[in-house]
Structures are given as structure tokens and as C-alpha cells.
Amino acid sequence: MAILRVIDAASHQGEMNQSAMEFDALIVKATEGTTYVNPYCDGEFQKALKLGKKLGIYHFARNASGNTADAEANFFIQNTRGYIGKAIPVLDWEDSDQSDVAWALQWLQLVEKAYGCKPLIYMSESVVNSYDWSKAAAGNYGLWCAKYADYVPDYNWDMAGAGAAPSVKWWSTVALWQWTSVGRLNGHSGNLDCSVFYGDGAAWDKYVGGSGQQGGTAPVPSNPAADSGPAGSVLDLVYHTMKGTYGDGETRRKKLGSRYEEVQGVIDHIASAPVETLAAETLQGTYGNGTIRETVLGSKYDAVQRRINDSQSGGTGYYTVQSGDTLSGIGSKLGVNWQRIAAANGIGSPYTIYPGQRLRVK
């Protein structure tokens, strides 16, 4: 039987050197829930497309969060319309509530209608056999099943230690078997999920083409979410932009789509606003905390944190403990390592402080 060697990737794989890797098909994470779009999706998709690889895209369900199948299906469709006719759509069924078969079936039906082909559903062997998936199987939605013999790394498609293939109810056969989550391939430094597809390239194309409706002819744009831009808060998008996720210049404009002006406006404001303004906005929570704040504020971060420190300590370099304060909370508020505050004030474990206490924080 012919098989295809398949890898799947999410954001933690980052940018892969696909041309140095040996595989036949890539299934890349596109969306999750109703707010997340994988910022690496299109880049990896386009690289695989140019290399002539077979393609799939998947949505990670967050049904346990209370989202409806309709909302998540529409979010996936909205952000992946450009891939219709080029990739197999897949529902990744791994959330904490895996018993809601009706939810999964509704998602599959909605995406089928939009794509003009039958989506696959991904889940573990135990989940397949624990619930009644008869309607999904009868609906001819293919099964991508995960079953691992162990977590010992397997190298370059050597399946000697893969163990027995999945044995499942409802479906007479599986379309793909994910046999390891610790696959290793030359050309990539980290672990990879590796699967085998039971069929050749023509069989894969039949999954993509589905019923032969409009799904087989739609072009793929440079960015699947270009119309609406990626999902997420403006702070999240600014953070990823400052990290370089969306590139710069025309590349950034294309990837951010309609969100570009909004995001660029925040970045320009940070670059031009005085430190006092940025400090006041930071205290209001505008720029988040921790590494997010540091990344978003960029070169102005230290000056803003010093300003906040001065304002909180009345310009004296001291802070008066309030009821409910903790050292870690004070450190976070002032942008100072709480252990340095403890050391500067001779406070040791269990790091007890009390209201009215005057701490040196500078």
C-alpha cells in the first residue's frame, strides 16, 4: 500500500527549514477557538506549496470553553478561505471535554459546506473508542488517529518502534495514523509529530477536492486572513509585531491586513509619546506586564519603569506598604525585582512585610 509521510506543525515549531527535511505532506495549525490565528501558518503553508508538498490545515477546538461549534467553524472558515481547494481541513479534537460528539459533527458539517469537501477529524484511539462516533463515520468524515507506543524518539521515518496501528470502532479504516510525537528529521532541531497517510498523492487530492464543488478551484492568497487581519487584541498583535512575527514594510502590511493601521498606530504612539504619558498608560494596564510590556515598549521600557518607580515612591526612592501588598506585587508594580527590594531592606524568608512599612525600592 502506498503511503505519504506527514508532519504537522503549530507555532512552537516556528519557521522550519522545509527544503532540508524529508516529508511528503504538511498539516499546519491555522486557528484555535475563536480568537487565535497561528502567525506561522501562512509562511509554512506557502513554503510547502512551493516545494510541491501535499497540504492540510487544522483548527484546535475549544468547545470546553463554552464556544459554539458555529462560532468556531465560522472563525476557521473566515481565516482560511484562501486555502479552499489547496488543503484538507481538519478538526483537532483534544480539548478537555471530548464527549460532545454533536459539537464536533456540527463543526465538520459547517466546514464541509464552506469548503466543498469532507474535513478530517483528529483524535486519539482512546477517544474514538470511548464515545459514539457513528454519525461522523457515516457522514464519511475521515479519521486521523493518534496512537503512540512510547515517547522514545524515532528518526527519519524509522517505524520499527511504532507498535501496532490503531484499532478503532465506527470507522472501517483510518486515513492517517500519528504514530509519534517525538519524531526527529534531518534538517529540524526539535521534535515533530509524524503520521502516515494511507494512500498516494492522488488519494490525498481526492480528500481536498471532495465533492468537486467550488472548493477545487479557489486561489490561495498570500495571507489567508488578509481581509480581516489576524485575530487577537491589539496589544497581542503589537507584541508579536515588535517580536518580528509579521516582518516589516509591505510584508507586515499584508500579514496584518485591516489590522495594520491600528497596530502601527500604537507602535508610532510609543515611539513619539513622552515618557510621562507612557508611564501613565502603563499604570492603567495599557501595555500589559512582564515580557509583553518590555517587548511592546522596546527601547523606552527602562525609562518608563524608572518613571513609574519614582511616581510610586513619591520621587524619594521609597515605597510605603499598603494593606494587601506583597513583595512580588510591589516589584511588579514598580518594575523592580522583588528579591532586590527584599535584599535592600534586609528582609529574609518568609519575606514578611506589614502595612505602613517604608521600603527602599531604588
mmCIF file of C-alpha atoms in Angstrom:
data_model
loop_
_atom_site.group_PDB
_atom_site.id
_atom_site.type_symbol
_atom_site.label_atom_id
_atom_site.label_comp_id
_atom_site.label_asym_id
_atom_site.label_seq_id
_atom_site.Cartn_x
_atom_site.Cartn_y
_atom_site.Cartn_z
ATOM 1 C CA MET A 1 0.000 0.000 0.000
ATOM 2 C CA ALA A 2 1.260 3.450 -0.885
ATOM 3 C CA ILE A 3 1.717 5.858 1.993
ATOM 4 C CA LEU A 4 2.654 9.510 2.406
ATOM 5 C CA ARG A 5 4.916 10.726 5.214
ATOM 6 C CA VAL A 6 3.124 13.538 7.022
ATOM 7 C CA ILE A 7 4.253 16.099 9.603
ATOM 8 C CA ASP A 8 2.054 18.572 11.421
ATOM 9 C CA ALA A 9 3.176 21.868 12.883
ATOM 10 C CA ALA A 10 1.913 24.615 15.191
ATOM 11 C CA SER A 11 3.531 27.875 16.280
ATOM 12 C CA HIS A 12 6.081 26.207 18.586
ATOM 13 C CA GLN A 13 7.815 24.698 15.551
ATOM 14 C CA GLY A 14 8.416 28.257 14.352
ATOM 15 C CA GLU A 15 9.966 28.687 10.931
ATOM 16 C CA MET A 16 11.083 25.328 9.572
ATOM 17 C CA ASN A 17 13.781 24.677 7.011
ATOM 18 C CA GLN A 18 11.428 22.535 4.966
ATOM 19 C CA SER A 19 13.716 22.178 1.980
ATOM 20 C CA ALA A 20 16.201 20.299 4.198
ATOM 21 C CA MET A 21 13.542 17.953 5.601
ATOM 22 C CA GLU A 22 12.240 14.713 4.122
ATOM 23 C CA PHE A 23 8.418 14.532 4.120
ATOM 24 C CA ASP A 24 5.519 14.338 1.697
ATOM 25 C CA ALA A 25 2.737 16.352 3.327
ATOM 26 C CA LEU A 26 2.324 19.109 5.913
ATOM 27 C CA ILE A 27 -0.750 19.743 8.070
ATOM 28 C CA VAL A 28 -0.329 23.125 9.719
ATOM 29 C CA LYS A 29 -2.309 24.667 12.561
ATOM 30 C CA ALA A 30 -4.364 27.614 11.356
ATOM 31 C CA THR A 31 -6.708 28.591 14.200
ATOM 32 C CA GLU A 32 -7.828 27.811 17.739
ATOM 33 C CA GLY A 33 -11.085 28.669 19.446
ATOM 34 C CA THR A 34 -12.500 31.985 18.250
ATOM 35 C CA THR A 35 -9.525 34.318 18.729
ATOM 36 C CA TYR A 36 -6.216 32.654 17.813
ATOM 37 C CA VAL A 37 -4.571 32.564 14.388
ATOM 38 C CA ASN A 38 -1.202 30.833 14.117
ATOM 39 C CA PRO A 39 1.197 33.580 12.936
ATOM 40 C CA TYR A 40 3.433 30.979 11.257
ATOM 41 C CA CYS A 41 0.620 29.271 9.339
ATOM 42 C CA ASP A 42 0.816 31.059 6.022
ATOM 43 C CA GLY A 43 4.599 31.168 5.879
ATOM 44 C CA GLU A 44 4.889 27.420 6.377
ATOM 45 C CA PHE A 45 1.933 26.751 4.078
ATOM 46 C CA GLN A 46 3.431 28.744 1.218
ATOM 47 C CA LYS A 47 6.847 27.109 1.607
ATOM 48 C CA ALA A 48 5.307 23.644 1.456
ATOM 49 C CA LEU A 49 3.177 24.653 -1.523
ATOM 50 C CA LYS A 50 6.244 25.825 -3.461
ATOM 51 C CA LEU A 51 8.021 22.573 -2.623
ATOM 52 C CA GLY A 52 5.124 20.590 -4.081
ATOM 53 C CA LYS A 53 4.051 19.048 -0.773
ATOM 54 C CA LYS A 54 0.510 17.927 -0.060
ATOM 55 C CA LEU A 55 -1.239 20.188 2.432
ATOM 56 C CA GLY A 56 -3.771 20.257 5.242
ATOM 57 C CA ILE A 57 -4.795 22.901 7.792
ATOM 58 C CA TYR A 58 -6.291 22.293 11.192
ATOM 59 C CA HIS A 59 -8.413 24.017 13.800
ATOM 60 C CA PHE A 60 -7.925 23.260 17.506
ATOM 61 C CA ALA A 61 -11.386 23.071 19.110
ATOM 62 C CA ARG A 62 -12.033 24.929 22.362
ATOM 63 C CA ASN A 63 -15.530 23.591 22.949
ATOM 64 C CA ALA A 64 -14.900 23.205 26.683
ATOM 65 C CA SER A 65 -14.574 26.995 26.915
ATOM 66 C CA GLY A 66 -18.241 27.387 26.011
ATOM 67 C CA ASN A 67 -17.739 28.337 22.370
ATOM 68 C CA THR A 68 -20.352 27.084 19.942
ATOM 69 C CA ALA A 69 -19.425 24.887 17.003
ATOM 70 C CA ASP A 70 -20.946 27.523 14.725
ATOM 71 C CA ALA A 71 -18.703 30.270 16.120
ATOM 72 C CA GLU A 72 -15.527 28.203 15.847
ATOM 73 C CA ALA A 73 -16.347 26.888 12.384
ATOM 74 C CA ASN A 74 -17.028 30.410 11.129
ATOM 75 C CA PHE A 75 -13.780 31.663 12.667
ATOM 76 C CA PHE A 76 -11.826 28.883 10.959
ATOM 77 C CA ILE A 77 -13.554 29.498 7.628
ATOM 78 C CA GLN A 78 -13.071 33.264 7.827
ATOM 79 C CA ASN A 79 -9.330 32.897 8.378
ATOM 80 C CA THR A 80 -8.665 30.098 5.883
ATOM 81 C CA ARG A 81 -10.862 30.853 2.860
ATOM 82 C CA GLY A 82 -7.785 31.265 0.706
ATOM 83 C CA TYR A 83 -6.793 27.635 1.298
ATOM 84 C CA ILE A 84 -10.012 26.158 -0.084
ATOM 85 C CA GLY A 85 -9.100 23.716 -2.845
ATOM 86 C CA LYS A 86 -5.471 23.527 -1.740
ATOM 87 C CA ALA A 87 -5.632 21.728 1.597
ATOM 88 C CA ILE A 88 -7.630 19.222 3.620
ATOM 89 C CA PRO A 89 -9.449 20.957 6.521
ATOM 90 C CA VAL A 90 -9.092 19.159 9.865
ATOM 91 C CA LEU A 91 -10.743 19.417 13.291
ATOM 92 C CA ASP A 92 -8.269 18.791 16.134
ATOM 93 C CA TRP A 93 -10.402 17.237 18.880
ATOM 94 C CA GLU A 94 -8.254 17.421 22.045
ATOM 95 C CA ASP A 95 -9.971 19.867 24.416
ATOM 96 C CA SER A 96 -10.788 18.797 27.985
ATOM 97 C CA ASP A 97 -14.359 17.810 27.037
ATOM 98 C CA GLN A 98 -14.078 15.211 24.292
ATOM 99 C CA SER A 99 -17.525 13.710 24.828
ATOM 100 C CA ASP A 100 -19.520 16.337 22.900
ATOM 101 C CA VAL A 101 -19.756 14.398 19.659
ATOM 102 C CA ALA A 102 -22.643 16.574 18.426
ATOM 103 C CA TRP A 103 -20.440 19.689 18.652
ATOM 104 C CA ALA A 104 -17.725 18.066 16.559
ATOM 105 C CA LEU A 105 -20.220 16.792 13.995
ATOM 106 C CA GLN A 106 -21.741 20.257 13.595
ATOM 107 C CA TRP A 107 -18.292 21.798 13.039
ATOM 108 C CA LEU A 108 -17.474 19.186 10.396
ATOM 109 C CA GLN A 109 -20.765 19.791 8.575
ATOM 110 C CA LEU A 110 -20.372 23.578 8.569
ATOM 111 C CA VAL A 111 -16.822 23.425 7.261
ATOM 112 C CA GLU A 112 -17.814 20.850 4.639
ATOM 113 C CA LYS A 113 -20.440 23.245 3.318
ATOM 114 C CA ALA A 114 -17.910 26.090 3.032
ATOM 115 C CA TYR A 115 -15.028 24.028 1.656
ATOM 116 C CA GLY A 116 -16.952 21.704 -0.625
ATOM 117 C CA CYS A 117 -15.040 18.730 0.746
ATOM 118 C CA LYS A 118 -15.140 16.410 3.755
ATOM 119 C CA PRO A 119 -12.945 17.539 6.675
ATOM 120 C CA LEU A 120 -10.944 15.036 8.699
ATOM 121 C CA ILE A 121 -11.205 14.744 12.466
ATOM 122 C CA TYR A 122 -8.114 14.141 14.607
ATOM 123 C CA MET A 123 -8.283 12.368 17.967
ATOM 124 C CA SER A 124 -6.647 9.622 19.975
ATOM 125 C CA GLU A 125 -7.548 5.952 19.736
ATOM 126 C CA SER A 126 -8.997 6.024 23.256
ATOM 127 C CA VAL A 127 -11.297 8.950 22.465
ATOM 128 C CA VAL A 128 -12.534 7.261 19.286
ATOM 129 C CA ASN A 129 -13.434 4.143 21.238
ATOM 130 C CA SER A 130 -14.926 5.931 24.259
ATOM 131 C CA TYR A 131 -17.812 7.720 22.515
ATOM 132 C CA ASP A 132 -20.376 7.107 19.804
ATOM 133 C CA TRP A 133 -18.872 8.489 16.601
ATOM 134 C CA SER A 134 -21.179 6.513 14.330
ATOM 135 C CA LYS A 135 -22.713 9.627 12.728
ATOM 136 C CA ALA A 136 -19.309 11.110 11.944
ATOM 137 C CA ALA A 137 -18.182 7.845 10.375
ATOM 138 C CA ALA A 138 -21.460 7.500 8.479
ATOM 139 C CA GLY A 139 -21.010 11.065 7.239
ATOM 140 C CA ASN A 140 -17.753 9.925 5.610
ATOM 141 C CA TYR A 141 -15.557 12.276 7.642
ATOM 142 C CA GLY A 142 -12.122 10.673 7.586
ATOM 143 C CA LEU A 143 -10.291 9.798 10.790
ATOM 144 C CA TRP A 144 -6.770 10.894 11.686
ATOM 145 C CA CYS A 145 -5.925 8.825 14.741
ATOM 146 C CA ALA A 146 -3.105 9.236 17.264
ATOM 147 C CA LYS A 147 -1.609 6.203 18.972
ATOM 148 C CA TYR A 148 1.923 6.117 20.404
ATOM 149 C CA ALA A 149 3.782 3.019 21.515
ATOM 150 C CA ASP A 150 6.173 5.127 23.623
ATOM 151 C CA TYR A 151 7.876 8.513 23.804
ATOM 152 C CA VAL A 152 11.284 7.359 22.609
ATOM 153 C CA PRO A 153 12.486 9.477 19.655
ATOM 154 C CA ASP A 154 12.108 7.929 16.210
ATOM 155 C CA TYR A 155 14.492 9.090 13.491
ATOM 156 C CA ASN A 156 13.872 9.779 9.811
ATOM 157 C CA TRP A 157 10.663 7.795 9.411
ATOM 158 C CA ASP A 158 12.008 4.628 11.031
ATOM 159 C CA MET A 159 8.797 2.991 12.315
ATOM 160 C CA ALA A 160 10.472 -0.074 13.817
ATOM 161 C CA GLY A 161 9.331 1.019 17.274
ATOM 162 C CA ALA A 162 5.930 2.389 16.256
ATOM 163 C CA GLY A 163 3.985 -0.541 17.662
ATOM 164 C CA ALA A 164 0.564 -1.671 16.492
ATOM 165 C CA ALA A 165 -1.619 0.583 14.340
ATOM 166 C CA PRO A 166 -4.830 1.961 15.882
ATOM 167 C CA SER A 167 -7.787 -0.362 16.329
ATOM 168 C CA VAL A 168 -10.948 1.739 16.241
ATOM 169 C CA LYS A 169 -14.718 1.475 16.329
ATOM 170 C CA TRP A 170 -17.075 3.130 13.858
ATOM 171 C CA TRP A 171 -14.545 3.632 11.042
ATOM 172 C CA SER A 172 -13.503 0.665 8.922
ATOM 173 C CA THR A 173 -10.078 2.225 8.468
ATOM 174 C CA VAL A 174 -8.123 5.326 9.452
ATOM 175 C CA ALA A 175 -6.981 7.893 6.897
ATOM 176 C CA LEU A 176 -3.857 8.816 8.873
ATOM 177 C CA TRP A 177 -2.053 7.327 11.848
ATOM 178 C CA GLN A 178 0.001 9.694 14.010
ATOM 179 C CA TRP A 179 2.477 7.236 15.490
ATOM 180 C CA THR A 180 4.874 9.535 17.363
ATOM 181 C CA SER A 181 5.114 12.989 18.890
ATOM 182 C CA VAL A 182 8.898 12.763 19.168
ATOM 183 C CA GLY A 183 9.821 12.259 15.565
ATOM 184 C CA ARG A 184 13.208 13.562 14.514
ATOM 185 C CA LEU A 185 14.092 14.558 10.957
ATOM 186 C CA ASN A 186 17.350 15.728 9.484
ATOM 187 C CA GLY A 187 17.113 19.457 8.926
ATOM 188 C CA HIS A 188 14.985 20.178 12.016
ATOM 189 C CA SER A 189 16.300 20.510 15.565
ATOM 190 C CA GLY A 190 13.145 19.756 17.563
ATOM 191 C CA ASN A 191 10.501 17.077 17.967
ATOM 192 C CA LEU A 192 7.844 16.610 15.322
ATOM 193 C CA ASP A 193 4.505 14.846 15.210
ATOM 194 C CA CYS A 194 4.845 12.252 12.466
ATOM 195 C CA SER A 195 1.999 10.449 10.722
ATOM 196 C CA VAL A 196 1.461 8.165 7.767
ATOM 197 C CA PHE A 197 -1.345 8.710 5.267
ATOM 198 C CA TYR A 198 -2.741 5.527 3.786
ATOM 199 C CA GLY A 199 -2.763 6.437 0.129
ATOM 200 C CA ASP A 200 -0.805 8.214 -2.557
ATOM 201 C CA GLY A 201 -0.870 11.821 -3.747
ATOM 202 C CA ALA A 202 -3.939 11.216 -5.892
ATOM 203 C CA ALA A 203 -5.813 9.867 -2.871
ATOM 204 C CA TRP A 204 -4.832 12.971 -0.866
ATOM 205 C CA ASP A 205 -6.089 15.184 -3.686
ATOM 206 C CA LYS A 206 -9.463 13.436 -3.555
ATOM 207 C CA TYR A 207 -9.801 14.489 0.105
ATOM 208 C CA VAL A 208 -9.017 18.057 -0.925
ATOM 209 C CA GLY A 209 -11.343 18.018 -3.948
ATOM 210 C CA GLY A 210 -14.191 16.458 -2.029
ATOM 211 C CA SER A 211 -17.487 16.710 -3.831
ATOM 212 C CA GLY A 212 -15.963 18.574 -6.773
ATOM 213 C CA GLN A 213 -17.743 21.830 -5.935
ATOM 214 C CA GLN A 214 -16.182 25.273 -5.926
ATOM 215 C CA GLY A 215 -13.639 24.149 -3.337
ATOM 216 C CA GLY A 216 -11.358 22.777 -6.026
ATOM 217 C CA THR A 217 -10.634 25.993 -7.878
ATOM 218 C CA ALA A 218 -10.285 28.855 -5.390
ATOM 219 C CA PRO A 219 -6.855 30.551 -5.399
ATOM 220 C CA VAL A 220 -4.653 30.873 -2.326
ATOM 221 C CA PRO A 221 -3.794 34.488 -1.423
ATOM 222 C CA SER A 222 -0.524 35.467 0.206
ATOM 223 C CA ASN A 223 -2.291 35.672 3.570
ATOM 224 C CA PRO A 224 -5.367 33.598 4.435
ATOM 225 C CA ALA A 225 -6.548 36.232 6.892
ATOM 226 C CA ALA A 226 -5.735 39.292 4.795
ATOM 227 C CA ASP A 227 -9.328 40.508 4.606
ATOM 228 C CA SER A 228 -9.866 40.812 8.341
ATOM 229 C CA GLY A 229 -6.317 40.565 9.612
ATOM 230 C CA PRO A 230 -5.224 38.157 12.349
ATOM 231 C CA ALA A 231 -7.377 37.760 15.444
ATOM 232 C CA GLY A 232 -6.378 38.870 18.924
ATOM 233 C CA SER A 233 -6.210 42.050 20.954
ATOM 234 C CA VAL A 234 -4.264 44.997 19.608
ATOM 235 C CA LEU A 235 -1.756 44.528 22.466
ATOM 236 C CA ASP A 236 -1.189 40.921 21.381
ATOM 237 C CA LEU A 237 -0.673 41.998 17.775
ATOM 238 C CA VAL A 238 1.696 44.820 18.768
ATOM 239 C CA TYR A 239 3.668 42.364 20.906
ATOM 240 C CA HIS A 240 4.067 39.901 18.046
ATOM 241 C CA THR A 241 4.832 42.710 15.601
ATOM 242 C CA MET A 242 7.587 44.035 17.862
ATOM 243 C CA LYS A 243 8.973 40.495 18.110
ATOM 244 C CA GLY A 244 9.187 40.415 14.323
ATOM 245 C CA THR A 245 6.472 37.798 13.753
ATOM 246 C CA TYR A 246 4.885 39.799 10.941
ATOM 247 C CA GLY A 247 8.079 41.135 9.384
ATOM 248 C CA ASP A 248 8.234 44.780 8.340
ATOM 249 C CA GLY A 249 7.368 47.041 5.442
ATOM 250 C CA GLU A 250 4.985 45.632 2.856
ATOM 251 C CA THR A 251 5.208 42.139 4.362
ATOM 252 C CA ARG A 252 3.888 43.451 7.682
ATOM 253 C CA ARG A 253 1.106 45.363 5.958
ATOM 254 C CA LYS A 254 -0.038 42.259 4.078
ATOM 255 C CA LYS A 255 0.072 39.944 7.080
ATOM 256 C CA LEU A 256 -1.760 42.350 9.381
ATOM 257 C CA GLY A 257 -4.369 43.165 6.742
ATOM 258 C CA SER A 258 -7.051 45.523 8.025
ATOM 259 C CA ARG A 259 -5.409 45.498 11.489
ATOM 260 C CA TYR A 260 -2.263 47.173 10.155
ATOM 261 C CA GLU A 261 -3.239 50.805 10.792
ATOM 262 C CA GLU A 262 -4.445 50.002 14.306
ATOM 263 C CA VAL A 263 -1.257 48.169 15.246
ATOM 264 C CA GLN A 264 1.096 50.611 13.557
ATOM 265 C CA GLY A 265 -0.695 53.493 15.270
ATOM 266 C CA VAL A 266 0.166 52.057 18.692
ATOM 267 C CA ILE A 267 3.788 51.480 17.683
ATOM 268 C CA ASP A 268 4.094 55.040 16.347
ATOM 269 C CA HIS A 269 2.494 56.427 19.509
ATOM 270 C CA ILE A 270 5.008 54.620 21.715
ATOM 271 C CA ALA A 271 7.863 55.940 19.592
ATOM 272 C CA SER A 272 6.735 59.578 19.811
ATOM 273 C CA ALA A 273 4.974 59.904 23.195
ATOM 274 C CA PRO A 274 6.855 61.361 26.178
ATOM 275 C CA VAL A 275 7.892 59.003 28.949
ATOM 276 C CA GLU A 276 5.386 60.585 31.353
ATOM 277 C CA THR A 277 2.497 59.707 29.044
ATOM 278 C CA LEU A 278 3.683 56.155 28.539
ATOM 279 C CA ALA A 279 4.174 55.703 32.288
ATOM 280 C CA ALA A 280 0.611 56.838 32.974
ATOM 281 C CA GLU A 281 -0.736 54.493 30.296
ATOM 282 C CA THR A 282 1.362 51.636 31.646
ATOM 283 C CA LEU A 283 -0.100 52.110 35.117
ATOM 284 C CA GLN A 284 -3.550 51.814 33.543
ATOM 285 C CA GLY A 285 -2.576 48.407 32.156
ATOM 286 C CA THR A 286 -2.347 49.540 28.524
ATOM 287 C CA TYR A 287 0.896 47.703 27.824
ATOM 288 C CA GLY A 288 0.433 44.576 29.924
ATOM 289 C CA ASN A 289 3.067 43.155 32.233
ATOM 290 C CA GLY A 290 6.334 41.243 32.210
ATOM 291 C CA THR A 291 7.914 40.357 28.887
ATOM 292 C CA ILE A 292 4.899 41.648 26.979
ATOM 293 C CA ARG A 293 5.362 45.141 28.432
ATOM 294 C CA GLU A 294 9.108 45.026 27.888
ATOM 295 C CA THR A 295 8.728 43.977 24.247
ATOM 296 C CA VAL A 296 5.949 46.440 23.438
ATOM 297 C CA LEU A 297 7.703 49.444 24.989
ATOM 298 C CA GLY A 298 11.009 48.476 23.409
ATOM 299 C CA SER A 299 13.831 50.980 23.964
ATOM 300 C CA LYS A 300 11.607 53.127 26.204
ATOM 301 C CA TYR A 301 10.914 50.340 28.676
ATOM 302 C CA ASP A 302 13.647 51.229 31.204
ATOM 303 C CA ALA A 303 12.802 54.942 31.188
ATOM 304 C CA VAL A 304 9.089 54.214 31.653
ATOM 305 C CA GLN A 305 9.763 51.827 34.531
ATOM 306 C CA ARG A 306 12.017 54.385 36.241
ATOM 307 C CA ARG A 307 9.266 56.963 35.903
ATOM 308 C CA ILE A 308 6.740 54.578 37.424
ATOM 309 C CA ASN A 309 9.140 53.772 40.237
ATOM 310 C CA ASP A 310 9.628 57.459 41.006
ATOM 311 C CA SER A 311 5.912 58.206 40.918
ATOM 312 C CA GLN A 312 5.029 55.275 43.165
ATOM 313 C CA SER A 313 7.738 56.173 45.658
ATOM 314 C CA GLY A 314 6.968 59.887 45.607
ATOM 315 C CA GLY A 315 10.311 60.539 43.975
ATOM 316 C CA THR A 316 12.076 59.518 47.172
ATOM 317 C CA GLY A 317 13.110 56.025 46.203
ATOM 318 C CA TYR A 318 10.891 54.606 48.960
ATOM 319 C CA TYR A 319 7.530 52.860 48.955
ATOM 320 C CA THR A 320 5.051 52.665 51.831
ATOM 321 C CA VAL A 321 3.449 49.228 52.113
ATOM 322 C CA GLN A 322 -0.326 49.192 51.757
ATOM 323 C CA SER A 323 -2.757 46.620 53.108
ATOM 324 C CA GLY A 324 -2.712 43.537 50.844
ATOM 325 C CA ASP A 325 0.689 44.309 49.345
ATOM 326 C CA THR A 326 3.232 41.577 48.720
ATOM 327 C CA LEU A 327 6.863 41.953 47.747
ATOM 328 C CA SER A 328 6.241 40.349 44.378
ATOM 329 C CA GLY A 329 3.252 42.620 43.802
ATOM 330 C CA ILE A 330 5.237 45.726 44.710
ATOM 331 C CA GLY A 331 8.077 44.611 42.467
ATOM 332 C CA SER A 332 5.693 44.061 39.560
ATOM 333 C CA LYS A 333 4.041 47.422 40.094
ATOM 334 C CA LEU A 334 7.335 49.295 40.254
ATOM 335 C CA GLY A 335 9.209 47.246 37.683
ATOM 336 C CA VAL A 336 11.811 46.181 40.258
ATOM 337 C CA ASN A 337 12.895 42.633 41.075
ATOM 338 C CA TRP A 338 11.169 41.865 44.382
ATOM 339 C CA GLN A 339 14.234 39.955 45.632
ATOM 340 C CA ARG A 340 16.308 43.115 45.231
ATOM 341 C CA ILE A 341 13.742 45.008 47.318
ATOM 342 C CA ALA A 342 13.968 42.308 49.971
ATOM 343 C CA ALA A 343 17.774 42.413 49.976
ATOM 344 C CA ALA A 344 17.872 46.240 50.096
ATOM 345 C CA ASN A 345 15.656 46.193 53.189
ATOM 346 C CA GLY A 346 17.204 43.212 54.967
ATOM 347 C CA ILE A 347 14.078 41.100 54.563
ATOM 348 C CA GLY A 348 14.638 37.359 54.530
ATOM 349 C CA SER A 349 12.424 34.302 54.288
ATOM 350 C CA PRO A 350 9.446 34.155 54.860
ATOM 351 C CA TYR A 351 9.597 37.695 53.395
ATOM 352 C CA THR A 352 7.044 39.234 55.748
ATOM 353 C CA ILE A 353 6.034 42.883 55.269
ATOM 354 C CA TYR A 354 3.358 44.949 57.019
ATOM 355 C CA PRO A 355 1.162 47.977 56.216
ATOM 356 C CA GLY A 356 2.913 51.291 56.849
ATOM 357 C CA GLN A 357 6.371 49.822 56.418
ATOM 358 C CA ARG A 358 8.662 52.068 54.369
ATOM 359 C CA LEU A 359 10.719 50.115 51.863
ATOM 360 C CA ARG A 360 13.685 51.289 49.923
ATOM 361 C CA VAL A 361 12.918 50.451 46.288
ATOM 362 C CA LYS A 362 15.568 52.309 44.366
#
